[in-house]
Amino acid sequence: MTTNLPTGTPSPSASGHGSALLTTPFSARARAEEVLEGVDLTGRRAVVTGGASGIGAETVRALVAAGAEVTIATRRPQSAEPLVRELAAVGGAGQVHAQALDLADPASVDAFARAWRGPLDILVANAGIMALPQRTLTPGGWELQLATNYLGHFALAIGLHAALRASGSARIVVVSSGAHRSAPFDFEDPHFERRPYDPWAAYGQSKSADVLFAVGARRWAADGITANALSPGYILTRLQRHLDDDTMRAFGVMDDEGNVKPLPYYKTPEQGAATSVLLAASPLLQGVTGRYFEDNQEARTVRSDEDQPGGVAAHALDPQAADRLWEYSANALRTA
């Protein structure tokens, strides 16, 4: 792939429609540490949800190595202790902490946001669950994938808005998935109360919502806050923990003896985290908001019926749908 540095500063309100796609010099196989080589994040503060394992942990490692102070937000802070100890022993790195956060519990999200003190420069909405085999609801009646992958992160960003604004140049990074292409957000039945529950439709819908959140956050551009979404690519992590062996074999990542191994086009977690840290801290993304990236490049817009890998669906970049989802989500939080 031929890549070039951006030739100018994109409009802060751009969403990729009607403008040149932003390209970077980083390949699809670049590692997170490569993307941040030479970037100094000393004095910058970041929150990474789900930062104890997988691409979240690699995102934390890269940000801390560049000098940022990082808070790992996770349901079980004890699970992050090995990573905290590892990074504390790295000379010249930023500080790292772990704090409890359950994205499916509005009270937990509210407590995390209320406890935050001072500016926040980077919020990486990384935590997620995928393809729950059975329809599962939170105590508030939210479908669990939508609650964890999207609504909890929306509530967290709302709760931390003042801290993000205080930064003056804050970035929100939303980890979505290529699965969004097959499932627009269903405003009539988002929690599968009437339509048959499908694990992949629920997952895809939550990831469409993630991209729409980044588009809707253009309303915060005047506060110095930008937001972009991304697909990290195919990676074997704990995200697949709800998939049964038959599904893993159908994907081609498990043999008959139950051994799990990636296919040639799968990325390592270090490579999967590269696009996250690109959006979180690279100077190349200064002022860019409301866009969707994959393989360290802005993705092209595709039709839902295109049988081509990659790309972002037009339904996920629709500003009217983004505003409608923002209103829906704000109302959902008020009644939680």
mmCIF file of C-alpha atoms in Angstrom:
data_model
loop_
_atom_site.group_PDB
_atom_site.id
_atom_site.type_symbol
_atom_site.label_atom_id
_atom_site.label_comp_id
_atom_site.label_asym_id
_atom_site.label_seq_id
_atom_site.Cartn_x
_atom_site.Cartn_y
_atom_site.Cartn_z
ATOM 1 C CA MET A 1 0.000 0.000 0.000
ATOM 2 C CA THR A 2 1.280 3.439 -0.904
ATOM 3 C CA THR A 3 0.932 5.911 1.936
ATOM 4 C CA ASN A 4 1.563 9.605 2.256
ATOM 5 C CA LEU A 5 1.611 12.137 5.019
ATOM 6 C CA PRO A 6 -1.498 14.338 5.205
ATOM 7 C CA THR A 7 -1.029 17.385 3.018
ATOM 8 C CA GLY A 8 -3.046 19.690 5.241
ATOM 9 C CA THR A 9 -5.056 19.914 8.418
ATOM 10 C CA PRO A 10 -8.471 18.330 7.847
ATOM 11 C CA SER A 11 -11.574 20.197 8.903
ATOM 12 C CA PRO A 12 -12.480 19.386 12.527
ATOM 13 C CA SER A 13 -16.057 18.710 11.420
ATOM 14 C CA ALA A 14 -15.117 16.405 8.543
ATOM 15 C CA SER A 15 -16.478 12.874 8.541
ATOM 16 C CA GLY A 16 -14.784 11.550 5.442
ATOM 17 C CA HIS A 17 -17.644 12.407 3.055
ATOM 18 C CA GLY A 18 -16.652 14.517 0.083
ATOM 19 C CA SER A 19 -13.046 14.927 1.181
ATOM 20 C CA ALA A 20 -9.790 13.096 0.576
ATOM 21 C CA LEU A 21 -9.181 10.157 2.860
ATOM 22 C CA LEU A 22 -6.483 10.752 5.428
ATOM 23 C CA THR A 23 -3.460 8.512 4.932
ATOM 24 C CA THR A 24 -0.445 7.869 7.144
ATOM 25 C CA PRO A 25 2.997 6.335 6.594
ATOM 26 C CA PHE A 26 2.179 3.328 8.791
ATOM 27 C CA SER A 27 1.445 -0.062 7.292
ATOM 28 C CA ALA A 28 -1.290 -2.443 8.401
ATOM 29 C CA ARG A 29 1.380 -4.466 10.215
ATOM 30 C CA ALA A 30 2.869 -1.543 12.144
ATOM 31 C CA ARG A 31 3.046 -2.011 15.904
ATOM 32 C CA ALA A 32 1.679 0.451 18.424
ATOM 33 C CA GLU A 33 5.158 1.407 19.609
ATOM 34 C CA GLU A 34 6.184 2.229 16.027
ATOM 35 C CA VAL A 35 3.233 4.578 15.574
ATOM 36 C CA LEU A 36 4.237 6.550 18.676
ATOM 37 C CA GLU A 37 7.973 6.588 18.021
ATOM 38 C CA GLY A 38 9.217 10.091 18.774
ATOM 39 C CA VAL A 39 5.887 11.199 20.303
ATOM 40 C CA ASP A 40 6.256 12.668 23.805
ATOM 41 C CA LEU A 41 3.131 12.316 25.949
ATOM 42 C CA THR A 42 4.703 13.519 29.189
ATOM 43 C CA GLY A 43 2.058 15.361 31.207
ATOM 44 C CA ARG A 44 -0.832 13.861 29.220
ATOM 45 C CA ARG A 45 -3.424 11.766 31.019
ATOM 46 C CA ALA A 46 -5.359 8.885 29.501
ATOM 47 C CA VAL A 47 -8.095 6.407 30.390
ATOM 48 C CA VAL A 48 -8.195 3.058 28.589
ATOM 49 C CA THR A 49 -11.238 0.888 29.245
ATOM 50 C CA GLY A 50 -10.571 -2.827 29.156
ATOM 51 C CA GLY A 51 -6.867 -2.060 29.358
ATOM 52 C CA ALA A 52 -5.839 -5.133 31.330
ATOM 53 C CA SER A 53 -5.540 -7.520 28.375
ATOM 54 C CA GLY A 54 -5.513 -7.855 24.590
ATOM 55 C CA ILE A 55 -5.207 -4.754 22.442
ATOM 56 C CA GLY A 56 -6.204 -2.661 25.448
ATOM 57 C CA ALA A 57 -3.059 -3.729 27.304
ATOM 58 C CA GLU A 58 -0.917 -2.986 24.249
ATOM 59 C CA THR A 59 -2.562 0.430 23.977
ATOM 60 C CA VAL A 60 -1.668 1.078 27.607
ATOM 61 C CA ARG A 61 1.926 -0.089 27.085
ATOM 62 C CA ALA A 62 2.445 2.223 24.115
ATOM 63 C CA LEU A 63 0.902 5.274 25.784
ATOM 64 C CA VAL A 64 2.858 4.732 29.017
ATOM 65 C CA ALA A 65 6.106 4.179 27.106
ATOM 66 C CA ALA A 66 5.550 7.560 25.432
ATOM 67 C CA GLY A 67 5.244 9.180 28.852
ATOM 68 C CA ALA A 68 1.485 9.369 29.430
ATOM 69 C CA GLU A 69 -0.149 8.758 32.795
ATOM 70 C CA VAL A 70 -2.699 6.025 32.146
ATOM 71 C CA THR A 71 -5.650 4.785 34.170
ATOM 72 C CA ILE A 72 -6.764 1.264 33.279
ATOM 73 C CA ALA A 73 -10.543 1.138 33.730
ATOM 74 C CA THR A 74 -11.687 -2.445 34.185
ATOM 75 C CA ARG A 75 -14.372 -4.472 35.958
ATOM 76 C CA ARG A 76 -11.716 -6.301 37.963
ATOM 77 C CA PRO A 77 -8.810 -3.970 38.825
ATOM 78 C CA GLN A 78 -6.875 -6.918 40.246
ATOM 79 C CA SER A 79 -6.638 -8.331 36.724
ATOM 80 C CA ALA A 80 -4.564 -5.292 35.754
ATOM 81 C CA GLU A 81 -2.071 -5.646 38.610
ATOM 82 C CA PRO A 82 0.518 -7.653 36.613
ATOM 83 C CA LEU A 83 0.517 -4.987 33.885
ATOM 84 C CA VAL A 84 0.730 -2.188 36.452
ATOM 85 C CA ARG A 85 3.746 -3.872 38.079
ATOM 86 C CA GLU A 86 5.372 -4.494 34.707
ATOM 87 C CA LEU A 87 5.085 -0.889 33.602
ATOM 88 C CA ALA A 88 6.084 0.523 36.996
ATOM 89 C CA ALA A 89 9.466 -1.141 36.481
ATOM 90 C CA VAL A 90 10.063 0.596 33.147
ATOM 91 C CA GLY A 91 12.391 3.528 33.560
ATOM 92 C CA GLY A 92 11.259 6.849 32.116
ATOM 93 C CA ALA A 93 7.714 5.642 31.496
ATOM 94 C CA GLY A 94 4.541 7.339 32.621
ATOM 95 C CA GLN A 95 2.568 6.253 35.654
ATOM 96 C CA VAL A 96 -0.175 3.655 35.390
ATOM 97 C CA HIS A 97 -3.098 2.931 37.703
ATOM 98 C CA ALA A 98 -6.111 0.608 37.699
ATOM 99 C CA GLN A 99 -9.609 1.612 38.727
ATOM 100 C CA ALA A 100 -12.913 -0.250 38.838
ATOM 101 C CA LEU A 101 -15.403 0.369 36.030
ATOM 102 C CA ASP A 102 -18.364 -1.749 34.954
ATOM 103 C CA LEU A 103 -19.646 -0.265 31.715
ATOM 104 C CA ALA A 104 -22.930 -2.163 31.969
ATOM 105 C CA ASP A 105 -23.705 -0.544 35.336
ATOM 106 C CA PRO A 106 -24.653 3.166 35.127
ATOM 107 C CA ALA A 107 -23.874 3.625 38.824
ATOM 108 C CA SER A 108 -20.333 2.322 38.314
ATOM 109 C CA VAL A 109 -19.803 4.611 35.321
ATOM 110 C CA ASP A 110 -21.129 7.577 37.277
ATOM 111 C CA ALA A 111 -18.867 6.782 40.240
ATOM 112 C CA PHE A 112 -15.799 6.556 37.990
ATOM 113 C CA ALA A 113 -16.562 9.904 36.328
ATOM 114 C CA ARG A 114 -17.330 11.656 39.622
ATOM 115 C CA ALA A 115 -14.058 10.440 41.127
ATOM 116 C CA TRP A 116 -11.960 11.832 38.276
ATOM 117 C CA ARG A 117 -9.953 14.929 39.124
ATOM 118 C CA GLY A 118 -8.253 17.293 36.696
ATOM 119 C CA PRO A 119 -8.079 17.345 32.897
ATOM 120 C CA LEU A 120 -8.306 14.228 30.738
ATOM 121 C CA ASP A 121 -6.437 14.247 27.426
ATOM 122 C CA ILE A 122 -7.224 10.810 25.982
ATOM 123 C CA LEU A 123 -10.202 8.485 26.432
ATOM 124 C CA VAL A 124 -9.858 5.121 24.680
ATOM 125 C CA ALA A 125 -13.210 3.291 24.603
ATOM 126 C CA ASN A 126 -11.642 -0.128 24.110
ATOM 127 C CA ALA A 127 -13.543 -2.592 26.318
ATOM 128 C CA GLY A 128 -16.069 -4.854 24.671
ATOM 129 C CA ILE A 129 -17.858 -8.181 24.516
ATOM 130 C CA MET A 130 -18.777 -10.120 21.404
ATOM 131 C CA ALA A 131 -21.492 -12.507 20.214
ATOM 132 C CA LEU A 132 -23.140 -13.488 23.484
ATOM 133 C CA PRO A 133 -24.943 -16.740 22.616
ATOM 134 C CA GLN A 134 -28.121 -15.816 24.502
ATOM 135 C CA ARG A 135 -29.929 -12.482 24.790
ATOM 136 C CA THR A 136 -28.745 -11.016 28.073
ATOM 137 C CA LEU A 137 -30.073 -7.849 29.675
ATOM 138 C CA THR A 138 -28.618 -5.513 32.271
ATOM 139 C CA PRO A 139 -30.746 -4.786 35.359
ATOM 140 C CA GLY A 140 -31.848 -1.635 33.532
ATOM 141 C CA GLY A 141 -33.142 -3.634 30.573
ATOM 142 C CA TRP A 142 -30.329 -2.891 28.112
ATOM 143 C CA GLU A 143 -29.067 -5.630 25.799
ATOM 144 C CA LEU A 144 -25.655 -6.420 27.261
ATOM 145 C CA GLN A 145 -23.522 -5.975 24.137
ATOM 146 C CA LEU A 146 -25.088 -2.600 23.404
ATOM 147 C CA ALA A 147 -24.716 -1.608 27.054
ATOM 148 C CA THR A 148 -21.057 -2.603 27.319
ATOM 149 C CA ASN A 149 -19.742 -1.713 23.895
ATOM 150 C CA TYR A 150 -21.621 1.531 23.382
ATOM 151 C CA LEU A 151 -24.005 2.908 26.015
ATOM 152 C CA GLY A 152 -21.518 2.545 28.864
ATOM 153 C CA HIS A 153 -18.842 4.324 26.882
ATOM 154 C CA PHE A 154 -21.287 7.056 25.865
ATOM 155 C CA ALA A 155 -22.182 7.561 29.538
ATOM 156 C CA LEU A 156 -18.494 7.621 30.484
ATOM 157 C CA ALA A 157 -17.697 10.285 27.891
ATOM 158 C CA ILE A 158 -20.662 12.377 29.017
ATOM 159 C CA GLY A 159 -19.546 12.063 32.637
ATOM 160 C CA LEU A 160 -15.974 13.009 31.756
ATOM 161 C CA HIS A 161 -16.909 15.803 29.347
ATOM 162 C CA ALA A 162 -15.786 18.582 31.671
ATOM 163 C CA ALA A 163 -12.410 16.873 32.190
ATOM 164 C CA LEU A 164 -11.994 16.384 28.443
ATOM 165 C CA ARG A 165 -12.906 20.007 27.791
ATOM 166 C CA ALA A 166 -10.389 21.136 30.419
ATOM 167 C CA SER A 167 -7.626 19.474 28.403
ATOM 168 C CA GLY A 168 -8.130 21.914 25.528
ATOM 169 C CA SER A 169 -7.114 19.258 22.998
ATOM 170 C CA ALA A 170 -8.666 15.976 24.121
ATOM 171 C CA ARG A 171 -9.189 12.913 21.960
ATOM 172 C CA ILE A 172 -11.788 10.180 22.234
ATOM 173 C CA VAL A 173 -10.916 6.898 20.517
ATOM 174 C CA VAL A 174 -13.748 4.409 19.964
ATOM 175 C CA VAL A 175 -12.828 0.812 19.125
ATOM 176 C CA SER A 176 -15.463 -0.451 16.709
ATOM 177 C CA SER A 177 -15.323 -3.430 14.320
ATOM 178 C CA GLY A 178 -15.850 -4.328 10.695
ATOM 179 C CA ALA A 179 -18.917 -6.204 11.968
ATOM 180 C CA HIS A 180 -20.739 -2.855 11.987
ATOM 181 C CA ARG A 181 -21.216 -3.130 8.220
ATOM 182 C CA SER A 182 -23.917 -5.789 8.509
ATOM 183 C CA ALA A 183 -26.031 -4.200 11.243
ATOM 184 C CA PRO A 184 -27.271 -0.593 11.261
ATOM 185 C CA PHE A 185 -28.599 0.690 14.563
ATOM 186 C CA ASP A 186 -32.235 -0.389 14.971
ATOM 187 C CA PHE A 187 -33.979 2.559 16.604
ATOM 188 C CA GLU A 188 -37.278 0.668 16.751
ATOM 189 C CA ASP A 189 -35.942 -2.364 18.629
ATOM 190 C CA PRO A 190 -32.364 -1.858 19.841
ATOM 191 C CA HIS A 191 -32.659 -4.384 22.671
ATOM 192 C CA PHE A 192 -34.208 -7.232 20.649
ATOM 193 C CA GLU A 193 -37.509 -7.100 22.486
ATOM 194 C CA ARG A 194 -39.514 -7.944 19.354
ATOM 195 C CA ARG A 195 -37.090 -9.194 16.705
ATOM 196 C CA PRO A 196 -35.341 -12.549 17.152
ATOM 197 C CA TYR A 197 -32.064 -12.204 19.000
ATOM 198 C CA ASP A 198 -28.981 -12.852 16.913
ATOM 199 C CA PRO A 199 -25.525 -12.683 18.566
ATOM 200 C CA TRP A 200 -23.817 -11.168 15.537
ATOM 201 C CA ALA A 201 -26.589 -8.690 14.771
ATOM 202 C CA ALA A 202 -26.404 -7.479 18.374
ATOM 203 C CA TYR A 203 -22.630 -7.171 18.195
ATOM 204 C CA GLY A 204 -22.697 -5.435 14.816
ATOM 205 C CA GLN A 205 -25.374 -2.989 15.974
ATOM 206 C CA SER A 206 -23.293 -2.029 19.009
ATOM 207 C CA LYS A 207 -20.313 -1.381 16.757
ATOM 208 C CA SER A 208 -22.376 0.752 14.372
ATOM 209 C CA ALA A 209 -23.402 2.755 17.431
ATOM 210 C CA ASP A 210 -19.731 3.214 18.315
ATOM 211 C CA VAL A 211 -18.973 4.807 14.947
ATOM 212 C CA LEU A 212 -22.083 6.988 15.141
ATOM 213 C CA PHE A 213 -20.922 8.178 18.553
ATOM 214 C CA ALA A 214 -17.675 9.431 17.019
ATOM 215 C CA VAL A 215 -19.687 11.248 14.337
ATOM 216 C CA GLY A 216 -22.120 12.713 16.877
ATOM 217 C CA ALA A 217 -19.274 14.014 19.038
ATOM 218 C CA ARG A 218 -18.610 16.696 16.415
ATOM 219 C CA ARG A 219 -20.773 18.853 18.695
ATOM 220 C CA TRP A 220 -17.801 18.911 21.087
ATOM 221 C CA ALA A 221 -15.290 20.228 18.522
ATOM 222 C CA ALA A 222 -15.649 23.755 19.905
ATOM 223 C CA ASP A 223 -14.539 22.358 23.291
ATOM 224 C CA GLY A 224 -11.312 21.117 21.745
ATOM 225 C CA ILE A 225 -12.526 17.492 21.815
ATOM 226 C CA THR A 226 -12.186 15.215 18.805
ATOM 227 C CA ALA A 227 -13.509 11.658 18.431
ATOM 228 C CA ASN A 228 -12.733 8.961 15.889
ATOM 229 C CA ALA A 229 -13.589 5.278 15.556
ATOM 230 C CA LEU A 230 -11.578 2.340 14.283
ATOM 231 C CA SER A 231 -11.488 -1.330 13.481
ATOM 232 C CA PRO A 232 -8.392 -3.031 14.929
ATOM 233 C CA GLY A 233 -8.621 -5.952 12.490
ATOM 234 C CA TYR A 234 -8.668 -9.682 13.151
ATOM 235 C CA ILE A 235 -6.880 -10.562 16.387
ATOM 236 C CA LEU A 236 -7.130 -13.477 18.802
ATOM 237 C CA THR A 237 -7.818 -12.097 22.287
ATOM 238 C CA ARG A 238 -10.264 -12.706 25.121
ATOM 239 C CA LEU A 239 -12.919 -11.078 22.929
ATOM 240 C CA GLN A 240 -13.593 -14.538 21.470
ATOM 241 C CA ARG A 241 -14.304 -16.083 24.877
ATOM 242 C CA HIS A 242 -18.044 -16.460 24.200
ATOM 243 C CA LEU A 243 -17.548 -18.364 20.935
ATOM 244 C CA ASP A 244 -17.945 -22.130 21.030
ATOM 245 C CA ASP A 245 -15.462 -24.527 19.460
ATOM 246 C CA ASP A 246 -17.603 -25.127 16.377
ATOM 247 C CA THR A 247 -17.660 -21.399 15.642
ATOM 248 C CA MET A 248 -13.906 -21.092 16.177
ATOM 249 C CA ARG A 249 -13.355 -24.003 13.784
ATOM 250 C CA ALA A 250 -15.695 -22.412 11.243
ATOM 251 C CA PHE A 251 -13.544 -19.286 11.434
ATOM 252 C CA GLY A 252 -10.497 -21.439 10.758
ATOM 253 C CA VAL A 253 -8.652 -20.539 13.963
ATOM 254 C CA MET A 254 -9.078 -23.849 15.821
ATOM 255 C CA ASP A 255 -7.969 -27.287 14.694
ATOM 256 C CA ASP A 256 -9.628 -30.636 15.415
ATOM 257 C CA GLU A 257 -7.574 -31.033 18.607
ATOM 258 C CA GLY A 258 -8.797 -27.716 19.985
ATOM 259 C CA ASN A 259 -5.587 -25.781 19.399
ATOM 260 C CA VAL A 260 -6.120 -22.097 18.644
ATOM 261 C CA LYS A 261 -3.864 -20.344 16.158
ATOM 262 C CA PRO A 262 -4.280 -17.215 14.034
ATOM 263 C CA LEU A 263 -4.727 -17.255 10.291
ATOM 264 C CA PRO A 264 -2.028 -15.530 8.183
ATOM 265 C CA TYR A 265 -4.001 -12.291 7.881
ATOM 266 C CA TYR A 266 -4.623 -12.002 11.627
ATOM 267 C CA LYS A 267 -2.716 -9.347 13.526
ATOM 268 C CA THR A 268 -0.878 -9.573 16.825
ATOM 269 C CA PRO A 269 -2.304 -7.518 19.708
ATOM 270 C CA GLU A 270 0.632 -5.112 19.287
ATOM 271 C CA GLN A 271 -0.365 -4.556 15.669
ATOM 272 C CA GLY A 272 -4.061 -4.365 16.527
ATOM 273 C CA ALA A 273 -3.400 -1.571 19.018
ATOM 274 C CA ALA A 274 -1.552 0.542 16.451
ATOM 275 C CA THR A 275 -4.644 2.257 15.036
ATOM 276 C CA SER A 276 -5.894 2.962 18.569
ATOM 277 C CA VAL A 277 -2.726 4.814 19.540
ATOM 278 C CA LEU A 278 -2.588 6.526 16.134
ATOM 279 C CA LEU A 279 -5.953 8.121 16.874
ATOM 280 C CA ALA A 280 -5.091 8.711 20.526
ATOM 281 C CA ALA A 281 -1.799 10.519 20.183
ATOM 282 C CA SER A 282 -0.298 10.874 16.716
ATOM 283 C CA PRO A 283 0.251 14.468 15.531
ATOM 284 C CA LEU A 284 -1.122 13.324 12.162
ATOM 285 C CA LEU A 285 -4.623 13.234 13.652
ATOM 286 C CA GLN A 286 -4.573 16.719 15.145
ATOM 287 C CA GLY A 287 -7.999 18.318 14.641
ATOM 288 C CA VAL A 288 -9.492 15.275 12.889
ATOM 289 C CA THR A 289 -12.893 14.121 14.138
ATOM 290 C CA GLY A 290 -15.853 11.969 13.155
ATOM 291 C CA ARG A 291 -13.903 9.529 10.984
ATOM 292 C CA TYR A 292 -13.337 5.772 10.854
ATOM 293 C CA PHE A 293 -9.938 4.137 10.455
ATOM 294 C CA GLU A 294 -8.528 0.673 9.819
ATOM 295 C CA ASP A 295 -4.982 -0.559 9.228
ATOM 296 C CA ASN A 296 -3.731 2.901 10.259
ATOM 297 C CA GLN A 297 -5.546 4.649 7.403
ATOM 298 C CA GLU A 298 -8.921 6.316 7.074
ATOM 299 C CA ALA A 299 -11.327 3.779 5.596
ATOM 300 C CA ARG A 300 -13.302 4.235 2.412
ATOM 301 C CA THR A 301 -17.100 4.282 2.567
ATOM 302 C CA VAL A 302 -18.705 1.103 1.222
ATOM 303 C CA ARG A 303 -22.214 -0.083 0.384
ATOM 304 C CA SER A 304 -23.764 -2.625 2.712
ATOM 305 C CA ASP A 305 -24.006 -5.129 -0.143
ATOM 306 C CA GLU A 306 -20.339 -4.863 -1.182
ATOM 307 C CA ASP A 307 -18.539 -8.167 -0.849
ATOM 308 C CA GLN A 308 -15.166 -6.621 -0.125
ATOM 309 C CA PRO A 309 -13.181 -6.694 3.103
ATOM 310 C CA GLY A 310 -12.754 -3.488 5.026
ATOM 311 C CA GLY A 311 -14.373 -0.105 4.720
ATOM 312 C CA VAL A 312 -16.974 1.804 6.696
ATOM 313 C CA ALA A 313 -20.694 1.562 5.984
ATOM 314 C CA ALA A 314 -22.501 4.755 5.066
ATOM 315 C CA HIS A 315 -25.113 4.068 7.758
ATOM 316 C CA ALA A 316 -22.386 4.430 10.412
ATOM 317 C CA LEU A 317 -21.292 7.861 9.170
ATOM 318 C CA ASP A 318 -24.793 9.320 8.746
ATOM 319 C CA PRO A 319 -24.849 12.581 10.758
ATOM 320 C CA GLN A 320 -28.639 12.511 11.130
ATOM 321 C CA ALA A 321 -28.523 8.974 12.535
ATOM 322 C CA ALA A 322 -25.672 10.068 14.804
ATOM 323 C CA ASP A 323 -27.722 12.944 16.214
ATOM 324 C CA ARG A 324 -30.743 10.690 16.647
ATOM 325 C CA LEU A 325 -28.637 8.113 18.484
ATOM 326 C CA TRP A 326 -27.140 10.812 20.706
ATOM 327 C CA GLU A 327 -30.628 11.919 21.730
ATOM 328 C CA TYR A 328 -31.762 8.323 22.243
ATOM 329 C CA SER A 329 -28.720 7.565 24.408
ATOM 330 C CA ALA A 330 -29.065 10.709 26.513
ATOM 331 C CA ASN A 331 -32.707 9.813 27.195
ATOM 332 C CA ALA A 332 -31.726 6.225 28.053
ATOM 333 C CA LEU A 333 -29.239 7.474 30.626
ATOM 334 C CA ARG A 334 -31.761 9.804 32.200
ATOM 335 C CA THR A 335 -34.158 6.910 32.777
ATOM 336 C CA ALA A 336 -31.496 4.404 33.861
#
